[in-house]
Coordinates of C-alpha atoms and ligand atoms in Angstrom, one line a residue:
M101 CA 168.6 28.4 2.8
E102 CA 169.5 30.5 -0.2
Q103 CA 170.3 34.1 0.5
Y104 CA 172.5 37.0 -0.4
A105 CA 175.1 38.0 2.0
I106 CA 176.1 41.6 1.6
K107 CA 178.7 43.7 3.3
G108 CA 177.9 47.3 2.8
G109 CA 180.1 50.4 2.5
N110 CA 181.8 50.1 -0.8
P111 CA 180.9 52.7 -3.4
L112 CA 180.0 51.0 -6.7
V113 CA 182.4 52.1 -9.4
G114 CA 182.7 50.9 -13.0
E115 CA 180.6 49.9 -16.0
V116 CA 177.8 47.4 -16.2
E117 CA 176.1 45.8 -19.2
I118 CA 172.3 45.9 -19.1
G119 CA 170.4 42.9 -20.4
G120 CA 167.2 42.6 -22.5
A121 CA 164.0 43.9 -21.0
K122 CA 162.2 41.2 -19.1
N123 CA 158.7 42.5 -19.6
A124 CA 159.2 43.0 -23.3
A125 CA 160.8 39.6 -23.7
L126 CA 157.9 37.8 -21.9
A127 CA 155.3 39.2 -24.3
I128 CA 157.5 38.7 -27.3
L129 CA 158.1 35.0 -26.4
A130 CA 154.3 34.4 -26.3
A131 CA 153.9 36.3 -29.6
A132 CA 156.5 34.0 -31.2
A133 CA 153.8 31.3 -31.0
M134 CA 151.6 33.2 -33.4
T135 CA 153.2 31.9 -36.6
D136 CA 154.2 28.5 -37.9
E137 CA 157.5 29.9 -39.2
T138 CA 160.7 30.1 -37.2
V139 CA 161.3 33.1 -35.1
V140 CA 164.7 34.0 -33.7
I141 CA 164.8 36.3 -30.7
E142 CA 168.0 37.8 -29.4
N143 CA 168.8 39.6 -26.2
V144 CA 166.4 37.5 -24.2
P145 CA 167.4 37.8 -20.5
D146 CA 168.2 34.5 -18.8
L147 CA 165.8 34.7 -16.0
R148 CA 163.4 32.4 -14.1
D149 CA 160.4 34.1 -15.7
T150 CA 161.7 33.8 -19.2
M151 CA 162.6 30.1 -18.5
V152 CA 159.0 29.5 -17.2
M153 CA 157.5 31.1 -20.4
L154 CA 159.7 28.9 -22.6
Q155 CA 158.8 25.7 -20.6
A156 CA 155.1 26.6 -20.9
M157 CA 155.5 26.9 -24.7
E158 CA 157.3 23.6 -24.9
S159 CA 154.4 22.0 -22.9
I160 CA 152.0 22.7 -25.7
G161 CA 154.4 21.5 -28.5
V162 CA 156.3 24.6 -29.4
Q163 CA 159.9 23.8 -30.4
V164 CA 162.4 25.9 -28.4
E165 CA 166.1 25.9 -29.1
R166 CA 168.6 28.0 -27.3
E167 CA 171.3 29.1 -29.7
N168 CA 173.2 30.7 -26.9
R169 CA 172.4 32.1 -23.4
H170 CA 170.4 35.0 -24.9
T171 CA 169.2 33.8 -28.2
V172 CA 166.2 31.5 -28.7
R173 CA 164.9 29.9 -31.9
I174 CA 161.2 29.2 -31.7
N175 CA 159.0 27.2 -34.0
A176 CA 155.3 26.9 -33.2
K177 CA 154.3 24.8 -36.2
N178 CA 153.3 21.8 -34.2
I179 CA 151.2 23.2 -31.3
R180 CA 149.4 20.2 -29.8
N181 CA 146.9 21.9 -27.5
L182 CA 145.8 25.3 -26.3
V183 CA 145.8 24.7 -22.6
I184 CA 148.6 26.2 -20.6
E185 CA 148.5 25.3 -16.9
D186 CA 151.8 23.9 -15.8
D187 CA 152.9 24.7 -12.2
G188 CA 155.5 27.4 -13.1
I189 CA 153.1 29.4 -15.3
K190 CA 150.6 29.8 -12.5
K191 CA 153.2 31.9 -10.6
I192 CA 154.0 34.4 -13.3
R193 CA 151.9 37.4 -14.5
A194 CA 153.0 37.3 -18.1
S195 CA 151.2 34.0 -18.6
Y196 CA 148.2 36.1 -19.7
Y197 CA 150.0 36.9 -23.0
F198 CA 149.3 33.4 -24.1
L199 CA 145.6 34.3 -24.1
G200 CA 146.0 37.1 -26.6
A201 CA 148.6 35.2 -28.7
L202 CA 146.7 31.9 -29.0
L203 CA 143.3 33.6 -29.3
G204 CA 144.7 35.6 -32.2
R205 CA 146.1 32.6 -34.0
Y206 CA 143.7 29.7 -33.0
K207 CA 140.6 31.7 -31.8
K208 CA 140.9 29.8 -28.6
A209 CA 143.1 29.6 -25.5
E210 CA 142.9 28.3 -21.9
V211 CA 145.5 29.6 -19.5
A212 CA 145.9 29.3 -15.7
L213 CA 144.9 32.5 -13.9
P214 CA 148.0 34.7 -13.7
G215 CA 150.2 35.0 -10.5
G216 CA 153.1 37.4 -10.2
C217 CA 154.4 39.6 -7.5
N218 CA 152.1 40.3 -4.6
I219 CA 151.9 44.1 -4.9
G220 CA 148.2 44.6 -4.6
L221 CA 145.1 43.6 -6.5
R222 CA 145.9 42.8 -10.1
P223 CA 142.7 42.4 -11.9
I224 CA 142.4 41.4 -15.6
D225 CA 139.1 43.0 -16.3
Q226 CA 140.6 45.2 -19.0
H227 CA 142.1 42.3 -20.8
I228 CA 138.7 40.5 -20.7
K229 CA 136.9 43.7 -21.9
G230 CA 139.3 43.9 -24.8
F231 CA 138.9 40.3 -25.9
R232 CA 135.1 40.6 -25.6
A233 CA 135.2 43.7 -27.8
L234 CA 137.0 41.7 -30.4
G235 CA 134.1 39.2 -30.3
A236 CA 135.5 36.5 -28.0
E237 CA 133.8 34.8 -25.2
V238 CA 135.7 34.8 -21.9
R239 CA 135.0 32.7 -18.8
I240 CA 136.8 31.5 -15.8
E241 CA 136.5 27.8 -14.9
H242 CA 138.6 25.5 -12.6
G243 CA 141.3 28.2 -12.3
L244 CA 141.6 28.7 -16.0
I245 CA 140.7 31.7 -18.1
I246 CA 139.1 30.3 -21.2
T247 CA 138.6 32.5 -24.2
E248 CA 137.2 31.5 -27.7
A249 CA 135.7 33.1 -30.7
E250 CA 134.3 31.9 -34.0
R251 CA 135.8 35.0 -35.6
L252 CA 137.7 37.9 -34.2
R253 CA 136.6 41.3 -35.5
G254 CA 138.4 44.6 -35.1
S255 CA 136.8 47.0 -32.6
H256 CA 137.2 50.3 -30.9
I257 CA 138.4 49.8 -27.3
Y258 CA 138.8 52.5 -24.6
F259 CA 140.7 51.3 -21.5
D260 CA 139.4 52.5 -18.2
G261 CA 142.9 52.9 -16.9
V262 CA 146.3 52.7 -18.5
T263 CA 147.4 49.1 -18.5
V264 CA 150.5 47.7 -20.1
G265 CA 149.3 44.1 -19.9
A266 CA 145.9 44.7 -21.5
T267 CA 147.3 47.0 -24.2
I268 CA 149.8 44.3 -25.3
N269 CA 147.3 41.5 -25.0
V270 CA 144.7 43.2 -27.2
M271 CA 147.5 44.1 -29.7
L272 CA 148.4 40.4 -29.9
A273 CA 144.8 39.2 -30.6
A274 CA 143.9 42.1 -32.8
A275 CA 147.0 41.5 -35.0
L276 CA 145.2 38.5 -36.5
A277 CA 141.6 39.8 -36.3
E278 CA 139.5 40.9 -39.2
G279 CA 139.5 44.6 -39.8
Q280 CA 140.8 47.5 -37.8
T281 CA 141.1 47.7 -34.0
I282 CA 141.7 51.1 -32.2
I283 CA 142.9 51.0 -28.6
E284 CA 142.4 54.3 -26.8
N285 CA 144.1 55.2 -23.5
A286 CA 146.8 52.7 -24.4
A287 CA 149.9 52.2 -22.3
K288 CA 153.0 53.9 -23.8
E289 CA 155.8 52.0 -22.1
P290 CA 158.9 51.1 -24.1
H291 CA 158.0 47.4 -24.0
V292 CA 154.6 48.1 -25.6
V293 CA 156.4 49.7 -28.5
D294 CA 158.9 46.8 -28.6
V295 CA 156.1 44.2 -28.8
A296 CA 154.4 46.2 -31.6
N297 CA 157.8 46.4 -33.5
F298 CA 158.2 42.7 -33.1
L299 CA 154.7 41.9 -34.4
N300 CA 155.3 44.3 -37.3
S301 CA 158.5 42.5 -38.1
M302 CA 156.3 39.4 -38.4
G303 CA 154.0 41.1 -40.9
A304 CA 151.5 42.7 -38.5
S305 CA 150.2 46.2 -39.1
I306 CA 150.3 48.2 -35.9
K307 CA 150.6 52.0 -35.8
G308 CA 150.8 54.5 -33.0
A309 CA 152.4 52.2 -30.3
G310 CA 154.1 54.6 -27.8
T311 CA 151.1 57.0 -28.1
D312 CA 147.7 57.0 -26.4
V313 CA 146.0 55.6 -29.5
V314 CA 147.2 52.3 -31.1
R315 CA 145.7 51.3 -34.5
I316 CA 146.0 47.7 -35.5
R317 CA 144.9 46.5 -39.0
G318 CA 144.4 42.8 -38.7
V319 CA 146.3 40.5 -41.2
Q320 CA 145.6 36.9 -42.1
K321 CA 148.9 35.4 -41.2
L322 CA 152.2 36.3 -39.4
H323 CA 155.6 35.1 -40.6
G324 CA 159.0 34.3 -39.1
T325 CA 161.4 37.0 -38.1
E326 CA 164.7 37.8 -36.3
Y327 CA 164.4 40.3 -33.6
T328 CA 166.4 41.9 -30.8
V329 CA 164.7 42.7 -27.5
I330 CA 165.3 46.3 -26.1
P331 CA 167.4 46.9 -23.0
D332 CA 165.8 46.7 -19.6
Q333 CA 164.8 50.1 -18.3
I334 CA 164.3 48.9 -14.8
E335 CA 167.5 46.8 -14.5
A336 CA 169.4 50.0 -15.7
G337 CA 167.5 52.2 -13.3
T338 CA 168.2 49.8 -10.4
F339 CA 172.0 50.1 -11.0
M340 CA 171.7 53.9 -11.4
F341 CA 170.1 54.1 -8.0
A342 CA 172.6 51.6 -6.6
A343 CA 175.3 54.1 -7.7
A344 CA 173.5 56.9 -5.9
V345 CA 173.0 55.2 -2.6
T346 CA 176.6 53.9 -2.4
K347 CA 178.0 57.3 -3.4
G348 CA 179.5 55.6 -6.4
D349 CA 180.2 56.3 -10.1
V350 CA 178.5 53.8 -12.4
T351 CA 178.0 53.7 -16.2
V352 CA 175.1 51.5 -17.3
K353 CA 175.9 50.4 -20.9
N354 CA 173.7 49.1 -23.7
V355 CA 170.7 51.2 -22.7
I356 CA 168.4 53.6 -24.5
P357 CA 168.9 56.8 -22.5
K358 CA 165.5 58.2 -23.6
H359 CA 163.8 55.3 -21.7
L360 CA 165.6 56.4 -18.6
E361 CA 164.8 60.1 -18.6
S362 CA 162.3 60.1 -15.7
I363 CA 164.9 58.1 -13.6
S364 CA 167.8 60.4 -14.6
A365 CA 165.7 63.5 -13.8
K366 CA 165.0 62.3 -10.3
L367 CA 168.7 61.4 -9.7
M368 CA 169.7 64.9 -10.8
E369 CA 167.1 66.4 -8.5
I370 CA 168.5 64.6 -5.5
G371 CA 172.1 65.7 -6.3
C372 CA 173.7 63.2 -8.6
E373 CA 175.4 64.0 -11.9
V374 CA 174.0 62.1 -14.8
E375 CA 175.8 62.0 -18.2
E376 CA 174.1 60.5 -21.2
S377 CA 175.8 59.2 -24.3
D378 CA 174.4 57.3 -27.3
D379 CA 173.8 54.0 -25.5
A380 CA 175.1 54.6 -22.0
V381 CA 174.3 56.7 -18.9
R382 CA 176.8 57.5 -16.2
V383 CA 175.7 58.3 -12.6
V384 CA 178.1 60.0 -10.3
A385 CA 177.1 60.6 -6.7
A386 CA 179.8 62.9 -5.4
K387 CA 177.5 65.1 -3.2
P388 CA 175.2 64.3 -0.3
L389 CA 171.7 63.3 -1.5
T390 CA 168.8 65.7 -0.9
H391 CA 165.1 65.2 -0.6
T392 CA 162.4 65.3 -3.3
Q393 CA 158.8 64.3 -4.1
V394 CA 157.9 61.6 -6.6
K395 CA 154.7 60.0 -7.8
T396 CA 154.7 56.8 -9.8
L397 CA 152.9 57.1 -13.1
P398 CA 152.5 55.3 -16.4
Y399 CA 155.3 56.0 -18.9
P400 CA 156.8 58.6 -19.4
G401 CA 156.2 59.2 -15.7
F402 CA 158.4 57.7 -13.0
P403 CA 157.9 53.9 -13.1
T404 CA 156.2 52.0 -10.3
D405 CA 158.9 49.3 -10.8
M406 CA 161.5 51.9 -9.6
Q407 CA 159.5 53.0 -6.5
P408 CA 161.3 50.9 -3.9
Q409 CA 164.7 51.8 -5.3
I410 CA 164.0 55.6 -5.1
T411 CA 162.6 55.2 -1.6
V412 CA 165.8 53.5 -0.5
A413 CA 167.8 56.5 -1.8
L414 CA 165.5 59.1 -0.2
G415 CA 165.8 57.2 3.1
L416 CA 169.4 58.3 3.0
S417 CA 168.8 61.9 1.7
R418 CA 168.7 65.1 3.7
G419 CA 165.2 66.3 4.6
I420 CA 161.7 65.1 4.2
S421 CA 160.7 63.3 1.0
I422 CA 157.4 62.0 -0.2
V423 CA 156.8 59.0 -2.4
T424 CA 153.3 58.4 -3.8
E425 CA 152.5 55.1 -5.4
S426 CA 149.6 55.5 -7.9
I427 CA 149.8 52.2 -9.8
F428 CA 149.6 49.4 -7.3
E429 CA 148.1 49.7 -3.8
N430 CA 150.3 47.4 -1.9
R431 CA 153.8 48.2 -2.9
F432 CA 155.3 49.5 0.4
K433 CA 155.7 46.1 2.1
Y434 CA 159.4 46.4 2.1
V435 CA 159.4 49.5 4.3
D436 CA 159.3 47.4 7.5
E437 CA 162.5 45.8 6.4
L438 CA 164.1 49.2 5.7
T439 CA 163.0 50.4 9.1
R440 CA 164.9 47.5 10.7
M441 CA 168.0 49.0 8.9
G442 CA 167.4 52.3 10.6
A443 CA 165.2 54.1 8.0
S444 CA 162.6 56.6 9.2
I445 CA 159.6 56.1 7.0
K446 CA 155.9 56.4 7.7
V447 CA 153.4 54.9 5.2
E448 CA 149.9 56.3 5.0
S449 CA 147.8 54.5 2.4
N450 CA 149.6 55.0 -0.9
T451 CA 152.2 57.6 0.4
A452 CA 155.5 57.2 2.1
I453 CA 156.8 60.1 4.2
I454 CA 160.5 59.7 4.5
D455 CA 162.7 61.5 7.0
G456 CA 166.2 60.9 5.7
V457 CA 168.8 59.3 8.1
A458 CA 172.6 59.5 7.9
K459 CA 173.1 55.8 7.5
Y460 CA 171.5 52.3 7.3
T461 CA 172.8 49.4 9.4
G462 CA 173.0 45.8 8.2
A463 CA 170.1 43.5 9.2
S464 CA 168.5 40.1 8.3
L465 CA 166.0 40.9 5.5
T466 CA 163.5 39.2 3.4
A467 CA 162.7 40.1 -0.2
P468 CA 158.9 40.6 -0.4
D469 CA 158.8 40.8 -4.2
L470 CA 161.1 41.4 -7.2
R471 CA 161.7 45.1 -7.2
A472 CA 161.5 45.6 -3.5
G473 CA 164.0 42.7 -3.2
A474 CA 166.4 44.5 -5.5
A475 CA 166.0 47.7 -3.6
L476 CA 166.8 46.0 -0.3
V477 CA 170.0 44.8 -2.0
T478 CA 170.9 48.4 -2.8
A479 CA 170.1 49.4 0.8
A480 CA 172.4 46.7 2.1
L481 CA 175.2 47.8 -0.2
A482 CA 175.0 51.2 1.3
A483 CA 174.6 50.0 4.9
E484 CA 177.2 49.7 7.6
G485 CA 178.0 46.0 8.3
V486 CA 176.6 42.7 7.0
S487 CA 173.0 42.1 5.8
T488 CA 171.4 38.9 4.6
I489 CA 168.5 38.8 2.2
D490 CA 166.2 35.8 2.1
D491 CA 163.8 34.8 -0.7
V492 CA 166.2 35.8 -3.4
N493 CA 164.2 33.7 -5.9
F494 CA 162.0 36.8 -6.3
I495 CA 165.0 38.9 -7.3
E496 CA 166.2 36.3 -9.7
R497 CA 162.9 36.5 -11.6
G498 CA 164.0 39.9 -12.9
Y499 CA 167.8 40.4 -12.6
E500 CA 170.3 38.2 -14.4
D501 CA 173.5 37.6 -12.6
F502 CA 172.7 40.3 -10.1
P503 CA 175.4 39.4 -7.5
Q504 CA 178.0 39.0 -10.2
K505 CA 177.2 42.3 -11.9
L506 CA 177.4 44.1 -8.5
Q507 CA 180.7 42.3 -7.7
S508 CA 182.1 43.6 -10.9
L509 CA 181.4 47.1 -9.6
G510 CA 183.2 46.4 -6.3
A511 CA 180.3 45.3 -4.2
Q512 CA 180.8 42.6 -1.5
I513 CA 177.9 40.4 -2.2
E514 CA 177.6 36.6 -2.4
K515 CA 174.9 34.0 -2.7
V516 CA 175.3 31.7 0.2
N517 CA 173.5 28.4 0.8
T518 CA 174.6 27.3 4.3
E519 CA 175.4 28.8 7.7
R520 CA 179.0 27.8 7.1
E521 CA 179.1 29.8 3.8
L522 CA 177.6 32.8 5.6
K523 CA 180.2 32.5 8.3
K524 CA 183.0 32.3 5.7
F525 CA 181.6 35.5 4.0
R526 CA 181.6 37.3 7.4
L527 CA 185.2 36.3 8.1
K528 CA 186.3 37.2 4.6
T529 CA 184.7 40.6 4.6
G530 CA 185.9 41.4 8.1
Ligands
EPZ830 C1 153.2 45.1 -15.9 O1 152.3 44.5 -15.0 C2 154.6 44.6 -15.5 N1 154.6 43.2 -15.5 C3 154.8 45.1 -14.1 O2 156.2 44.7 -13.7 C4 154.7 46.6 -14.0 O3 154.8 47.0 -12.6 C5 153.4 47.1 -14.6 O4 153.2 46.5 -15.9 C6 153.3 48.6 -14.6 O5 154.3 49.1 -15.4 C7 154.8 42.5 -16.7 O6 155.0 43.1 -17.7 C8 154.8 41.0 -16.7 P1 149.3 47.0 -15.7 P2 150.7 44.5 -15.4 O7 148.3 46.2 -16.5 O8 150.6 44.3 -16.9 C9 145.3 47.9 -13.2 C10 157.9 43.9 -12.4 O9 158.4 44.1 -11.3 N2 144.6 47.0 -14.1 O10 150.0 48.1 -16.4 O11 150.0 43.7 -14.5 C11 146.3 47.3 -12.3 O12 145.7 46.7 -11.2 C12 156.4 43.8 -12.6 O13 158.6 43.6 -13.4 C13 143.3 46.8 -14.0 O14 142.6 47.5 -13.2 O15 150.4 46.1 -15.1 C14 147.3 48.4 -12.0 O16 146.7 49.2 -11.0 C15 155.7 44.0 -11.4 N3 142.7 45.9 -14.8 C16 147.3 49.2 -13.3 O17 146.1 48.8 -14.0 C17 143.3 45.2 -15.7 O18 142.7 44.4 -16.5 C18 148.5 48.9 -14.2 O19 148.6 47.5 -14.4 C19 144.7 45.3 -15.8 C20 145.4 46.2 -15.0

């Protein structure tokens, strides 16, 4: 038993430091294996997923040294083999970045088929299409994706849909291909830009990241670098919505406010005050929340990774709200859990129709995936009474020190391992 025990009702108040972006760091770690020189990466969040990536790198001979909790020194001079299939890696999605990274550098890679959160079908056809366009063969055998090429040649690739993973993966491989690659309909997420900046700091030539068209001129070799990962947009957004649902006043620090604009805009629409400064955003929820409509979209639209968090807030907002999920088809599984807390939400295919209620009540909950798990924590913080949340390992894949950061804002939350500890928590919190 490993669960969060949460006593709701305290408004979150104070300041919280946001860590490095998980989804940028995962790709950047894989990309660090593309040179035989040393790469130092700062602001790497200390999470299960980053640990799994680093272990997978060590399993093929990459030297990994932690300079401190958030800085890693990586040297991939002595890679022994190009097969990545340890148990941990099968469970995470970002494992696919080793395909692009190793294909680029060694013209060959074998990686276990990616896992990740169960939020719907997560095909990799666009990644495969991209590698093939660069001249690689791709096949799936015994649970591994195997890709190899005699030579990689730049190409013109038009993605059928906007995909973060395939945009980054093709950038990785194309960075070391011969000639120019043009990616059209590219994803524009901040972490796509961050990975491009990282590769450029290693000597790659990538232009246009952050727009629909990315141009990559292949170079022969990449070199060592020192790089700092951008702040995590979704961790910041989660704390911003936690402030909203608990009627709090929270400043998220060490963020890039521009990356949070779609989130800030929705918070203002539902009645919060949002103040931006250079590297911080303050959310004050002094008034009752009101209803709105939102549809998840690729950046700069409202992120799918914030969909459960806004749904939790709209469940407590006056009036009828509508949330449409347009990226993943199975991302409303947590609604059953919210219903057990008193929410009134009806899901019809990819749309949730939410009739706001005055309060949630504490319940025994299970985190169905990473973001939904974090959203349930925010619901529990707003609820009357005590909630427990199981399967917190999902949450810990993406949020570093989540209970501690929430405690520092005045939340009553603890990770408990036994019935006895839970009982103690209940007694302590009255
Ligand atoms: C990344 O997933 C993130 N994961 C996800 O974060 C995030 O939700 C998602 O991007 C969207 O922002 C990582 O970075 C490790 P996509 P990814 O390729 O790369 C379809 C979290 O909570 N598609 O942008 O898998 C796909 O099915 C996680 O941190 C294809 O059809 O997302 C989806 O509908 C969850 N074929 C859409 O594109 C492909 O080959 C967007 O997927 C690839 C994707």
